[in-house]
Structure formats: structure tokens, C-alpha cells
Amino acid sequence: MEVFRYFLERSILFLLSGLVAFAGCGDAANILMNAILGKGSHYYITEAIGEQLVNKGHNVTHLVSNAFYKQASSRPSADIFNYEVFETAVPSEVIYQLYANLSKVAFLSGLNSQNIEIESKPIWHRYLDCQAVLNNQELLERIRKANYSIIIYDMLWPCLPIISKMLDIPLVGIISFPNPCMETEIAGSNVNPSYVPCTGIGFTNKMTFVQRFVNTFLYAFVPWLTTDKYVWYNNLLHEHYSNDSVELLDVVRHTELFLANSDFVADYPCALGPNVVLVGGLTSKPPKKLPPSLEDFVMSSGDHGVIVCSFGSFLSSQDLFEANSKLSIFISAFARLPQNVIMQLGHEPPFPLPGNVKILPWLPQNDLLGHPKTKAFVFPGGNNGFYEAIYHGVPTVVMPLRGDQFDVAARVTSTGIGVVVDKLTVTEDSLQHAIHQVTSTDKFANKAKKLSSIFRDRPMPPAQRAAFWVDHVIKHGGQYLQSSVHDLSRMQHILLDVLTVMFIMFLVLGVLAYKCSSRVLWFLYRCVTRKHLKNS
């Protein structure tokens, strides 16, 4: 009987899946997605969108590097995707070592020369990888023959726009950073540096005079820095595309749609272009059940609950702590807490662990944050983790290490859902105090729950919203959403030509007014003088 029931259920599921596939096959599109090399959080957000696109009946292919193909293809949802693998310009071992080095310098100051040198290497490697992809004729031919309806790409790597132009495939860009206005100015969003902070400097939208001065100074150079970023890739475009008059910056500007991994529930409100869709929280979703051993550890915490500590998927936690001797600080601080602590770490530490600390090489982060026993989240300020914490209403302790993590830290404090710990001065006492502060004071938990309520009160979840708009652009195109700002020069955009003419007009009017008033005054003076002389 059980066997019969099993086969009956399987048959029904097979029939239903067949009907769904048949119903969607008429509108099915082939979609190519890329998250640079295919590593970590950048890949996770494209994966989340890809899952929803597959649910809509589309065929999704991920373009990933050979260095991270194994990781991508072993993910739980890997079976629903196709994969195109490109060879990186340098051996995979060199790339792994590069990320290990990034982890080793993460606790150093951002102005440290060693840090700057190591941080700049991925930029050069990405350029070399783009060269390798564009020179791989077999790969390009496969992409051409696949008849892709659209390319969805991470805007951190402007190689896919070159392929898009070469093969005449529309583009959808993903912005993985916070600060949607500044990051989508290229899309036509309006940026005012008096209340929109530049990316990576950790300012809020409420700046002091000095901060506004610094922000405006940096903003003035953003267009030049952005243009400079595309200069190398521009050469590749001209090398592989016949029309030398086409500029890569213009190709990117005319991206059909921009998906920003951000949300005004936590980010600073600003004026976005109509072709920018906020889809912050792509990896946040209802929690699944924890593995039995992990569930037992969580439940053993009693009323005190658990603290979740993760340093994300981009950096190697093993290299991060081994190179900086910070692990003992964290473990010692955790040992002094009444809560149980679950920490992501690639290896067991070289010293005994306290009974309330559990080390795991990988964490089901979203599921742990959604557990009712979770009291706080200790993390470095990754954008995905930030929105997962908001989705589940969990207060945070953030210790930013690099890049946009300082912006996330500013948003943590400005929204009131947590506190910030300085990576350069962190001690057992300061870390324990920060965790105690967010777990013993109701205001952080209440604020996090309030934001969670707002964040969830939407017609559809972020990944579904992203998939809807991609599907919409495939059907109708996105040109009608694009602002005419793309047709203006920089001088026209900031109305410098109009202001110049107005200045000249007022100057001429001022001169004429001066001349006329001088003549009138001189005439009056002559009249008065003559009358005075006549009377004398």
C-alpha cells in the first residue's frame, strides 16, 4: 500500500510539473546570467533571481569561471540551471590565493599600503579574465547559438556589456551594493550630494558640514572615476566590435533595466530612475528546519537564546582569523555570554572551545536567523546578511572590514537595529559589551521587528519582483523606462549651458541698467547744478 501511494504521488507530481512546463513553454526564454567569477554573495543573488525565472518557465544559464564552477554546481538549486564555464586568465590556485590574501589583510586599515596593493589585484584580474572570455571563440559561438533573449550581469564586471553589444543581446544589470541612487546615477537617477552619501565612505544621509564637503568633493570626481573604470574595457570593445564610435559607457547607460539589491526600508530615500527596481533582500526567505544536531544545540540555550556569527562567503574565515590573531578575542568574548553561539569557521581553533560555542564550516544563515531562539547576528556588514537580519527582525552587531560594509554599518546605526564594533580596536570587552547591548535592550529588537514588518508587507518577495521585471523587459523591452538624460552632455545635464546664457543675460542687463542709471543720475546732476548756478 505504501509503495502504491509513493508511485501515485510521484506520478501526480510528474504530471503537474509537465503541465507547468507545457504551459510556460510558449513564452520560455533563454537567459544568460553572470556574477563575475561565480563566487559567494554575488552569485547567491543571481541564483535567487534565476530560481524565480525558472519557475516562470525560462531556461537559465549561469556563466561562471572554472575556479568556482564546482562550488556553483554543487548548490542545492544547481539542477535547475545550465552552466557555461570560462577559463580564467590565471590558474585557479592564483585566484584562491588572492582571496586568501584579501582575508589576511581585512583587519588592517584601508589606507594600509599592503591592503591597497592586494585590493587592486582583483580589478586587474577581472580585466584579464574579460580578455580571455572575448578571445574564446568557441564560448562566444555557443553563446551566439543559444539565442539568449537577455543577459543579466553584475555591474561590477563590465565584460558582459561587450558581449551584449557584439551579439546584440539586451542587458539587465544587477547592483549588489547598497546606496541605490549613487550606484545608478549612470541609469539616470538624480543624485544630490547634500543628502546622498558616496559609496564606501560610511556616511549617513544626515551629514555634518565637513561630511557634506567631503562627500561633494568625492562626488565631483565620481563621473571621472566611473569613466576611467571603463577605459580598459573600452579598448576591448573596440578590438572586438567593428564600430569604433561606440563607447562602452553608453552601452552600460542603455541597459534595459537595473536591479538594485537595496530597499528603502533600510536605505536612504532618493530619486531613482524609472528603470531602477529595488529588490533588496534577494536571499531572504522563510526559514527551513535546522539539521537535528544544530536544532538540539539551539534549543539547549534555554531562554537566553543563540547568537549567530558569520563573516560571509566572500572572505575565508580561516585566513581571516589566522592571519590577524583575532579568533581568541571572539571566542573569549563569546565564552562570557549567557547565550549559545554558533560561529562559521573553516577549521577548529587550536585551543579548547567553551561549551556554549559551536563551530561550523558552513552555516544555514537564513534559517538560523529565522529561528525564534536567535537573539543577535554578529557579521561584517554584507548586504545579503543585512537584509536577512531585517527580514527576520534580528538585531545586529556589525564589524565592517572592507568596501561597502562600512555603508551597511552606517545603515545599521541609522536604522537603530544594532551597533558597530571597530575592527582596529576590537577587544573581548568591547565585543561582549556590544552583544550585551543589543540583546539586553529591547529598543534594538523592537526596531528590527518594526523594519521586518514593513519589509514583508509587499505584494511579492524581492526575488519574485526581480523575475517579474526581467520577464516584463523580455516581453516589452525597457527602452520606454529610460530617461532622456542619456542624450545629454554633462554640460547640458547640469544645465551649465543654460546657466551660462542666463549669467550673460543678467550681466548684459546689469551693464545696461548701470549705464542707464548713470546717464539718468548724470542728467539729474546737471539739472540740479545748472539750477543752483542760475539761482546763484
Coordinates of C-alpha atoms in Angstrom, one line a residue:
M1 CA 0.0 0.0 0.0
E2 CA 2.8 2.4 0.9
V3 CA 4.6 1.5 -2.4
F4 CA 1.4 2.2 -4.3
R5 CA 0.9 5.6 -2.6
Y6 CA 4.6 6.5 -3.3
F7 CA 4.2 5.8 -7.0
L8 CA 0.8 7.6 -7.1
E9 CA 2.3 10.7 -5.5
R10 CA 5.3 10.6 -7.9
S11 CA 3.0 10.2 -10.9
I12 CA 0.9 13.2 -9.9
L13 CA 4.0 15.4 -9.3
F14 CA 5.4 14.4 -12.7
L15 CA 2.1 15.1 -14.4
L16 CA 1.8 18.5 -12.7
S17 CA 5.4 19.5 -13.5
G18 CA 4.8 18.5 -17.1
L19 CA 1.7 20.7 -17.3
V20 CA 3.5 23.6 -15.8
A21 CA 6.4 23.2 -18.2
F22 CA 4.0 22.9 -21.1
A23 CA 2.0 26.0 -20.0
G24 CA 5.2 28.1 -19.9
C25 CA 7.0 26.7 -22.9
G26 CA 5.3 29.1 -25.3
D27 CA 6.9 32.1 -23.6
A28 CA 10.1 30.5 -22.4
A29 CA 13.2 32.5 -23.0
N30 CA 16.9 31.6 -22.8
I31 CA 18.6 33.8 -20.2
L32 CA 22.3 34.2 -19.6
M33 CA 23.3 35.2 -16.1
N34 CA 26.7 36.2 -14.7
A35 CA 28.1 37.1 -11.3
I36 CA 31.7 37.8 -12.2
L37 CA 33.6 34.6 -11.4
G38 CA 30.6 32.9 -9.8
K39 CA 31.7 33.2 -6.2
G40 CA 29.9 33.9 -2.9
S41 CA 27.3 36.5 -2.3
H42 CA 27.3 38.0 -5.8
Y43 CA 26.5 34.5 -7.1
Y44 CA 23.8 33.9 -4.5
I45 CA 21.7 36.9 -5.6
T46 CA 21.8 36.0 -9.3
E47 CA 20.9 32.4 -8.2
A48 CA 17.9 33.7 -6.3
I49 CA 16.6 35.6 -9.3
G50 CA 17.4 32.6 -11.6
E51 CA 15.3 30.3 -9.5
Q52 CA 12.3 32.5 -9.9
L53 CA 12.9 32.9 -13.6
V54 CA 13.0 29.1 -13.9
N55 CA 9.7 29.0 -12.0
K56 CA 8.3 31.2 -14.8
G57 CA 9.3 28.7 -17.4
H58 CA 12.5 30.3 -18.6
N59 CA 15.8 28.5 -19.3
V60 CA 18.6 30.0 -17.2
T61 CA 22.3 29.5 -17.9
H62 CA 25.0 30.8 -15.5
L63 CA 28.3 31.9 -16.9
V64 CA 30.9 31.0 -14.3
S65 CA 34.6 30.6 -14.1
N66 CA 36.4 27.3 -13.9
A67 CA 37.7 28.4 -10.5
F68 CA 34.2 28.4 -8.9
Y69 CA 32.2 26.1 -11.2
K70 CA 32.4 23.3 -8.7
Q71 CA 31.0 25.5 -5.9
A72 CA 28.2 26.8 -8.1
S73 CA 27.2 23.4 -9.5
S74 CA 27.1 21.8 -6.0
R75 CA 24.5 24.3 -4.7
P76 CA 21.0 22.9 -3.8
S77 CA 19.4 24.6 -6.8
A78 CA 22.1 23.6 -9.3
D79 CA 20.0 21.0 -11.1
I80 CA 17.6 23.6 -12.5
F81 CA 20.3 25.6 -14.2
N82 CA 22.6 25.2 -17.1
Y83 CA 26.3 26.3 -16.9
E84 CA 28.7 27.9 -19.3
V85 CA 32.3 27.7 -17.9
F86 CA 35.0 30.1 -19.0
E87 CA 38.7 29.6 -18.2
T88 CA 40.2 32.4 -16.1
A89 CA 43.3 34.2 -17.3
V90 CA 45.4 32.9 -14.4
P91 CA 45.4 29.4 -12.7
S92 CA 42.6 28.8 -10.2
E93 CA 45.2 28.4 -7.4
V94 CA 46.3 32.0 -8.0
I95 CA 42.7 33.2 -7.6
Y96 CA 42.3 31.2 -4.4
Q97 CA 45.5 32.7 -3.0
L98 CA 44.3 36.1 -4.0
Y99 CA 41.1 35.7 -1.9
A100 CA 43.1 34.3 0.9
N101 CA 45.3 37.4 0.8
L102 CA 42.3 39.6 0.9
S103 CA 41.2 37.8 4.0
K104 CA 44.6 38.2 5.6
V105 CA 44.6 42.0 5.3
A106 CA 40.9 42.5 6.1
F107 CA 41.7 43.6 9.7
L108 CA 44.3 46.2 8.5
S109 CA 43.4 49.8 7.9
G110 CA 42.0 50.6 4.5
L111 CA 44.8 53.1 3.9
N112 CA 47.5 50.4 4.6
S113 CA 49.8 50.1 1.5
Q114 CA 49.6 46.3 1.7
N115 CA 45.9 46.4 1.8
I116 CA 45.7 48.8 -1.2
E117 CA 48.0 46.6 -3.2
I118 CA 46.1 43.4 -2.6
E119 CA 42.7 45.1 -3.1
S120 CA 43.7 46.4 -6.5
K121 CA 44.7 43.0 -7.9
P122 CA 41.2 41.6 -8.5
I123 CA 40.4 44.7 -10.7
W124 CA 43.4 43.8 -13.0
H125 CA 42.5 40.1 -12.9
R126 CA 38.9 40.8 -13.9
Y127 CA 40.2 42.7 -16.9
L128 CA 42.4 39.8 -17.9
D129 CA 39.5 37.4 -17.5
C130 CA 37.4 39.5 -19.8
Q131 CA 40.2 39.4 -22.4
A132 CA 40.2 35.6 -22.0
V133 CA 36.4 35.4 -22.5
L134 CA 36.4 37.6 -25.5
N135 CA 39.2 35.6 -27.1
N136 CA 37.4 32.3 -26.6
Q137 CA 35.7 32.0 -29.9
E138 CA 34.2 28.6 -29.1
L139 CA 32.5 30.1 -26.0
L140 CA 31.2 33.1 -27.9
E141 CA 29.9 30.9 -30.6
R142 CA 28.0 28.8 -28.1
I143 CA 26.5 31.9 -26.6
R144 CA 25.5 33.1 -30.1
K145 CA 23.8 29.8 -31.0
A146 CA 22.0 29.6 -27.7
N147 CA 19.8 32.6 -28.8
Y148 CA 19.7 34.3 -25.5
S149 CA 16.8 36.8 -25.0
I150 CA 18.6 38.8 -22.4
I151 CA 21.9 38.9 -20.4
I152 CA 21.7 39.6 -16.6
Y153 CA 25.1 40.7 -15.3
D154 CA 26.8 42.0 -12.2
M155 CA 27.7 45.6 -12.9
L156 CA 31.0 45.2 -11.1
W157 CA 32.3 43.4 -14.2
P158 CA 31.6 45.4 -17.4
C159 CA 32.6 42.5 -19.7
L160 CA 29.1 41.2 -20.4
P161 CA 28.0 44.5 -21.9
I162 CA 30.8 44.0 -24.5
I163 CA 29.4 40.5 -25.3
S164 CA 25.9 42.1 -25.4
K165 CA 27.0 44.6 -28.0
M166 CA 28.8 42.1 -30.1
L167 CA 25.9 39.7 -30.2
D168 CA 23.1 42.3 -30.0
I169 CA 21.5 40.9 -26.8
P170 CA 19.6 43.2 -24.3
L171 CA 21.1 43.8 -20.9
V172 CA 19.8 43.8 -17.3
G173 CA 22.3 45.0 -14.7
I174 CA 22.4 43.9 -11.0
I175 CA 23.8 46.4 -8.4
S176 CA 24.9 44.3 -5.5
F177 CA 25.9 47.3 -3.3
P178 CA 23.8 49.5 -1.0
N179 CA 23.2 53.1 -2.0
P180 CA 21.0 52.7 -5.0
C181 CA 21.0 56.3 -6.1
M182 CA 24.7 56.8 -6.3
E183 CA 25.2 53.4 -7.9
T184 CA 22.5 54.0 -10.5
E185 CA 23.4 57.6 -11.5
I186 CA 24.6 56.0 -14.7
A187 CA 21.0 54.9 -15.2
G188 CA 19.6 58.4 -14.8
S189 CA 19.0 58.5 -11.1
N190 CA 19.2 62.0 -9.6
V191 CA 22.0 62.4 -7.0
N192 CA 22.2 65.3 -4.6
P193 CA 25.5 65.0 -2.5
S194 CA 23.9 67.1 0.3
Y195 CA 21.9 64.0 1.4
V196 CA 23.1 61.1 -0.8
P197 CA 26.4 59.8 0.5
C198 CA 29.0 58.4 -1.8
T199 CA 29.6 54.6 -1.7
G200 CA 32.2 53.2 0.6
I201 CA 32.7 56.1 3.0
G202 CA 30.3 55.1 5.7
F203 CA 28.3 58.4 5.8
T204 CA 24.6 58.5 6.5
N205 CA 22.1 60.8 4.8
K206 CA 22.3 63.2 7.7
M207 CA 25.8 64.7 7.3
T208 CA 27.7 67.4 9.1
F209 CA 29.1 70.3 7.1
V210 CA 32.5 68.6 7.0
Q211 CA 31.0 65.4 5.8
R212 CA 28.9 67.2 3.1
F213 CA 32.1 69.0 2.0
V214 CA 34.0 65.7 1.7
N215 CA 31.0 64.0 0.1
T216 CA 30.6 66.7 -2.5
F217 CA 34.3 66.7 -3.2
L218 CA 34.2 62.9 -3.8
Y219 CA 31.0 63.1 -5.8
A220 CA 32.6 65.7 -8.2
F221 CA 35.2 63.0 -9.1
V222 CA 32.8 60.1 -9.4
P223 CA 32.0 60.7 -13.1
W224 CA 35.7 60.8 -13.9
L225 CA 36.4 57.7 -11.8
T226 CA 33.5 55.8 -13.4
T227 CA 34.6 56.8 -16.9
D228 CA 38.2 55.7 -16.1
K229 CA 36.9 52.3 -14.9
Y230 CA 35.6 51.7 -18.4
V231 CA 38.7 52.9 -20.3
W232 CA 40.4 49.5 -20.3
Y233 CA 37.3 47.6 -21.3
N234 CA 36.6 50.3 -23.9
N235 CA 39.7 49.1 -25.7
L236 CA 38.4 45.5 -25.6
L237 CA 35.1 46.7 -27.1
H238 CA 36.8 48.5 -30.0
E239 CA 39.0 45.4 -30.5
H240 CA 36.1 43.0 -30.8
Y241 CA 33.3 45.3 -32.2
S242 CA 33.5 46.8 -35.6
N243 CA 32.1 50.3 -34.8
D244 CA 34.8 52.3 -33.1
S245 CA 32.4 55.2 -32.4
V246 CA 30.5 53.1 -29.8
E247 CA 31.6 53.7 -26.2
L248 CA 31.2 51.1 -23.5
L249 CA 29.9 53.7 -21.0
D250 CA 27.0 54.4 -23.4
V251 CA 26.3 50.6 -23.8
V252 CA 26.0 50.4 -20.0
R253 CA 23.9 53.5 -19.7
H254 CA 21.4 52.0 -22.1
T255 CA 21.0 48.8 -20.0
E256 CA 17.3 47.9 -20.3
L257 CA 16.8 47.5 -16.5
F258 CA 18.8 47.9 -13.3
L259 CA 18.0 45.6 -10.3
A260 CA 19.4 47.2 -7.1
N261 CA 19.9 44.8 -4.1
S262 CA 18.7 47.5 -1.8
D263 CA 15.4 48.7 -0.2
F264 CA 14.3 52.0 1.3
V265 CA 13.2 50.1 4.4
A266 CA 16.8 50.5 5.5
D267 CA 18.5 52.5 2.8
Y268 CA 18.3 56.3 2.4
P269 CA 15.4 57.5 0.2
C270 CA 16.4 59.2 -3.0
A271 CA 15.1 59.9 -6.5
L272 CA 15.6 56.8 -8.7
G273 CA 15.2 56.5 -12.4
P274 CA 12.1 54.6 -13.6
N275 CA 14.4 51.9 -15.0
V276 CA 15.7 51.1 -11.5
V277 CA 13.9 48.5 -9.5
L278 CA 14.7 47.9 -5.8
V279 CA 15.0 44.2 -5.0
G280 CA 16.9 44.3 -1.7
G281 CA 16.8 41.1 0.3
L282 CA 17.1 38.6 -2.6
T283 CA 18.5 35.9 -0.4
S284 CA 16.0 36.4 2.5
K285 CA 13.1 33.9 2.7
P286 CA 11.1 31.9 5.3
P287 CA 13.4 29.6 7.3
K288 CA 13.7 25.9 6.8
K289 CA 14.1 23.3 9.6
L290 CA 17.6 23.1 11.0
P291 CA 19.5 19.8 11.0
P292 CA 18.7 17.8 14.2
S293 CA 22.2 18.3 15.8
L294 CA 22.1 22.0 15.2
E295 CA 18.5 22.3 16.4
D296 CA 19.4 20.5 19.6
F297 CA 22.3 22.9 20.2
V298 CA 19.9 25.9 19.6
M299 CA 17.2 24.6 21.9
S300 CA 19.7 23.8 24.6
S301 CA 20.3 27.6 25.0
G302 CA 17.0 27.9 27.0
D303 CA 15.6 31.4 27.5
H304 CA 19.0 33.0 26.7
G305 CA 18.8 32.0 23.0
V306 CA 21.6 31.9 20.5
I307 CA 24.0 34.4 18.8
V308 CA 24.8 33.7 15.1
C309 CA 28.3 34.9 14.0
S310 CA 29.3 34.7 10.3
F311 CA 31.9 36.6 8.3
G312 CA 30.2 35.9 5.0
S313 CA 31.1 34.0 1.8
F314 CA 33.5 36.4 0.2
L315 CA 36.3 36.2 2.7
S316 CA 37.9 33.0 4.1
S317 CA 37.1 32.9 7.8
Q318 CA 40.1 30.6 8.3
D319 CA 42.6 33.0 6.7
L320 CA 40.8 36.0 8.2
F321 CA 41.4 34.9 11.8
E322 CA 44.7 33.0 11.5
A323 CA 46.5 36.0 9.9
N324 CA 45.1 38.5 12.4
S325 CA 45.1 36.7 15.7
K326 CA 41.6 37.9 16.3
L327 CA 40.0 34.5 16.9
S328 CA 40.9 34.3 20.5
I329 CA 39.3 37.7 21.1
F330 CA 36.0 36.4 19.6
I331 CA 36.0 33.1 21.4
S332 CA 36.9 34.6 24.7
A333 CA 34.1 37.2 24.3
F334 CA 31.6 34.5 23.4
A335 CA 32.6 32.4 26.4
R336 CA 31.5 35.3 28.7
L337 CA 28.0 35.4 27.2
P338 CA 24.9 33.6 28.7
Q339 CA 23.8 32.7 25.1
N340 CA 24.9 29.8 23.0
V341 CA 27.0 31.0 20.0
I342 CA 27.1 29.4 16.5
M343 CA 30.1 30.6 14.5
Q344 CA 31.1 30.0 10.9
L345 CA 34.8 29.0 10.8
G346 CA 36.6 26.8 8.3
H347 CA 38.5 24.9 10.9
E348 CA 38.6 24.1 14.6
P349 CA 40.6 26.6 16.6
P350 CA 44.0 25.5 18.1
F351 CA 42.6 25.8 21.6
P352 CA 39.6 24.3 23.6
L353 CA 36.2 25.8 22.8
P354 CA 33.9 26.9 25.6
G355 CA 30.8 24.8 26.0
N356 CA 28.4 27.5 24.7
V357 CA 30.3 27.9 21.3
K358 CA 29.7 25.7 18.3
I359 CA 32.0 26.0 15.2
L360 CA 30.7 25.0 11.8
P361 CA 32.4 25.3 8.3
W362 CA 29.1 26.4 6.8
L363 CA 26.0 27.9 8.3
P364 CA 22.4 27.8 7.1
Q365 CA 22.5 31.5 7.8
N366 CA 18.9 32.5 6.7
D367 CA 17.5 29.5 8.5
L368 CA 19.3 30.3 11.7
L369 CA 18.3 34.0 11.6
G370 CA 14.7 32.9 11.2
H371 CA 14.8 30.7 14.3
P372 CA 12.8 32.1 17.2
K373 CA 15.8 31.4 19.6
T374 CA 18.1 33.7 17.7
K375 CA 18.8 36.9 19.7
A376 CA 21.5 38.7 17.6
F377 CA 23.6 38.5 14.5
V378 CA 27.4 39.3 14.5
F379 CA 28.6 39.9 11.0
P380 CA 30.9 42.2 8.9
G381 CA 28.2 44.1 7.1
G382 CA 27.5 42.1 4.0
N383 CA 24.4 43.3 2.1
N384 CA 22.7 39.9 1.9
G385 CA 23.2 39.2 5.7
F386 CA 21.9 42.8 6.4
Y387 CA 18.6 42.2 4.7
E388 CA 18.3 38.7 6.0
A389 CA 18.6 40.1 9.5
I390 CA 16.0 42.7 8.7
Y391 CA 13.6 40.2 7.1
H392 CA 13.7 38.0 10.3
G393 CA 13.7 41.0 12.7
V394 CA 17.1 40.2 14.3
P395 CA 19.3 43.0 15.9
T396 CA 22.9 43.1 14.8
V397 CA 26.4 43.7 15.8
V398 CA 28.4 44.8 12.7
M399 CA 32.2 45.0 12.4
P400 CA 32.9 46.3 8.8
L401 CA 36.1 45.1 7.2
R402 CA 36.1 46.4 3.6
G403 CA 34.3 48.3 0.9
D404 CA 30.6 48.8 1.1
Q405 CA 30.4 47.1 4.5
F406 CA 31.1 50.5 6.1
D407 CA 28.0 51.8 4.3
V408 CA 25.9 48.9 5.7
A409 CA 27.3 49.6 9.2
A410 CA 26.1 53.2 8.8
R411 CA 22.7 51.9 7.9
V412 CA 22.7 49.6 10.9
T413 CA 23.2 52.5 13.3
S414 CA 20.9 55.0 11.4
T415 CA 18.0 52.5 11.4
G416 CA 18.6 51.6 15.1
I417 CA 18.8 47.9 14.7
G418 CA 22.3 47.4 16.0
V419 CA 25.7 48.7 17.0
V420 CA 29.1 48.9 15.3
V421 CA 32.4 47.5 16.5
D422 CA 35.7 48.9 15.2
K423 CA 37.9 46.2 13.6
L424 CA 41.1 48.1 14.5
T425 CA 40.3 48.4 18.2
V426 CA 38.1 45.4 19.0
T427 CA 38.7 43.7 22.3
E428 CA 37.0 41.0 24.4
D429 CA 35.3 43.7 26.4
S430 CA 34.1 45.8 23.5
L431 CA 32.7 42.8 21.6
Q432 CA 31.0 41.4 24.7
H433 CA 29.6 44.8 25.6
A434 CA 28.2 45.3 22.0
I435 CA 26.5 41.9 22.1
H436 CA 25.1 42.5 25.6
Q437 CA 23.8 45.9 24.5
V438 CA 21.7 44.6 21.6
T439 CA 20.5 41.6 23.5
S440 CA 19.6 43.2 26.8
T441 CA 18.0 46.4 25.4
D442 CA 14.5 46.0 23.8
K443 CA 14.9 49.0 21.6
F444 CA 17.1 47.2 19.1
A445 CA 14.9 44.1 18.8
N446 CA 11.7 46.3 18.6
K447 CA 13.2 48.4 15.8
A448 CA 14.4 45.3 13.9
K449 CA 10.9 43.8 14.2
K450 CA 9.3 47.0 13.0
L451 CA 11.5 47.0 9.9
S452 CA 10.8 43.4 9.4
S453 CA 7.1 44.1 9.4
I454 CA 7.5 46.9 6.8
F455 CA 9.9 44.8 4.7
R456 CA 7.5 41.8 4.5
D457 CA 4.4 43.9 3.7
R458 CA 4.9 43.8 -0.1
P459 CA 2.9 42.4 -2.9
M460 CA 5.7 39.9 -3.8
P461 CA 9.1 38.9 -2.4
P462 CA 12.3 40.6 -3.8
A463 CA 13.4 37.6 -6.0
Q464 CA 9.9 37.3 -7.5
R465 CA 9.8 41.1 -8.1
A466 CA 13.1 40.9 -9.9
A467 CA 11.9 38.0 -12.0
F468 CA 8.7 39.8 -12.9
W469 CA 10.6 42.8 -14.2
V470 CA 13.1 40.7 -16.1
D471 CA 10.1 38.8 -17.7
H472 CA 8.5 42.2 -18.4
V473 CA 11.6 43.5 -20.2
I474 CA 11.9 40.3 -22.2
K475 CA 8.3 40.7 -23.4
H476 CA 8.2 44.5 -23.9
G477 CA 11.7 45.9 -23.8
G478 CA 12.9 48.5 -21.3
Q479 CA 13.6 51.5 -23.6
Y480 CA 10.4 53.2 -22.6
L481 CA 11.7 53.3 -19.0
Q482 CA 15.0 55.1 -19.9
S483 CA 15.4 58.7 -19.1
S484 CA 16.5 61.2 -21.8
V485 CA 19.4 62.1 -19.6
H486 CA 21.4 59.7 -21.7
D487 CA 21.1 62.0 -24.7
L488 CA 22.5 65.0 -22.9
S489 CA 26.1 66.0 -22.5
R490 CA 27.5 66.6 -19.0
M491 CA 27.2 70.4 -19.6
Q492 CA 23.5 70.0 -20.6
H493 CA 22.8 67.6 -17.8
I494 CA 23.8 70.1 -15.1
L495 CA 22.3 73.0 -17.1
L496 CA 25.7 74.7 -17.4
D497 CA 24.8 75.9 -20.9
V498 CA 21.5 77.4 -19.7
L499 CA 23.2 78.9 -16.6
T500 CA 25.9 80.4 -18.7
V501 CA 23.4 82.1 -21.0
M502 CA 21.4 83.3 -18.0
F503 CA 24.6 84.7 -16.5
I504 CA 25.4 86.5 -19.7
M505 CA 21.9 87.9 -19.9
F506 CA 21.9 89.2 -16.3
L507 CA 25.4 90.6 -16.9
V508 CA 24.2 92.4 -20.0
L509 CA 21.1 93.6 -18.2
G510 CA 23.2 94.7 -15.3
V511 CA 25.6 96.7 -17.5
L512 CA 22.6 98.3 -19.4
A513 CA 21.0 99.1 -16.1
Y514 CA 24.2 100.6 -14.8
K515 CA 24.7 102.7 -18.0
C516 CA 21.1 103.9 -17.9
S517 CA 21.1 104.8 -14.3
S518 CA 24.5 106.5 -14.7
R519 CA 23.0 108.6 -17.5
V520 CA 19.9 109.4 -15.5
L521 CA 21.9 110.4 -12.5
W522 CA 24.3 112.5 -14.6
F523 CA 21.3 114.2 -16.2
L524 CA 19.8 114.9 -12.8
Y525 CA 23.1 116.1 -11.5
R526 CA 23.5 118.5 -14.5
C527 CA 19.9 119.8 -14.0
V528 CA 20.5 120.4 -10.3
T529 CA 23.8 122.0 -10.9
R530 CA 22.5 124.4 -13.6
K531 CA 19.6 125.4 -11.4
H532 CA 21.9 126.0 -8.5
L533 CA 24.2 128.2 -10.7
K534 CA 21.2 130.0 -12.1
N535 CA 19.9 130.8 -8.6
S536 CA 23.3 132.0 -7.5

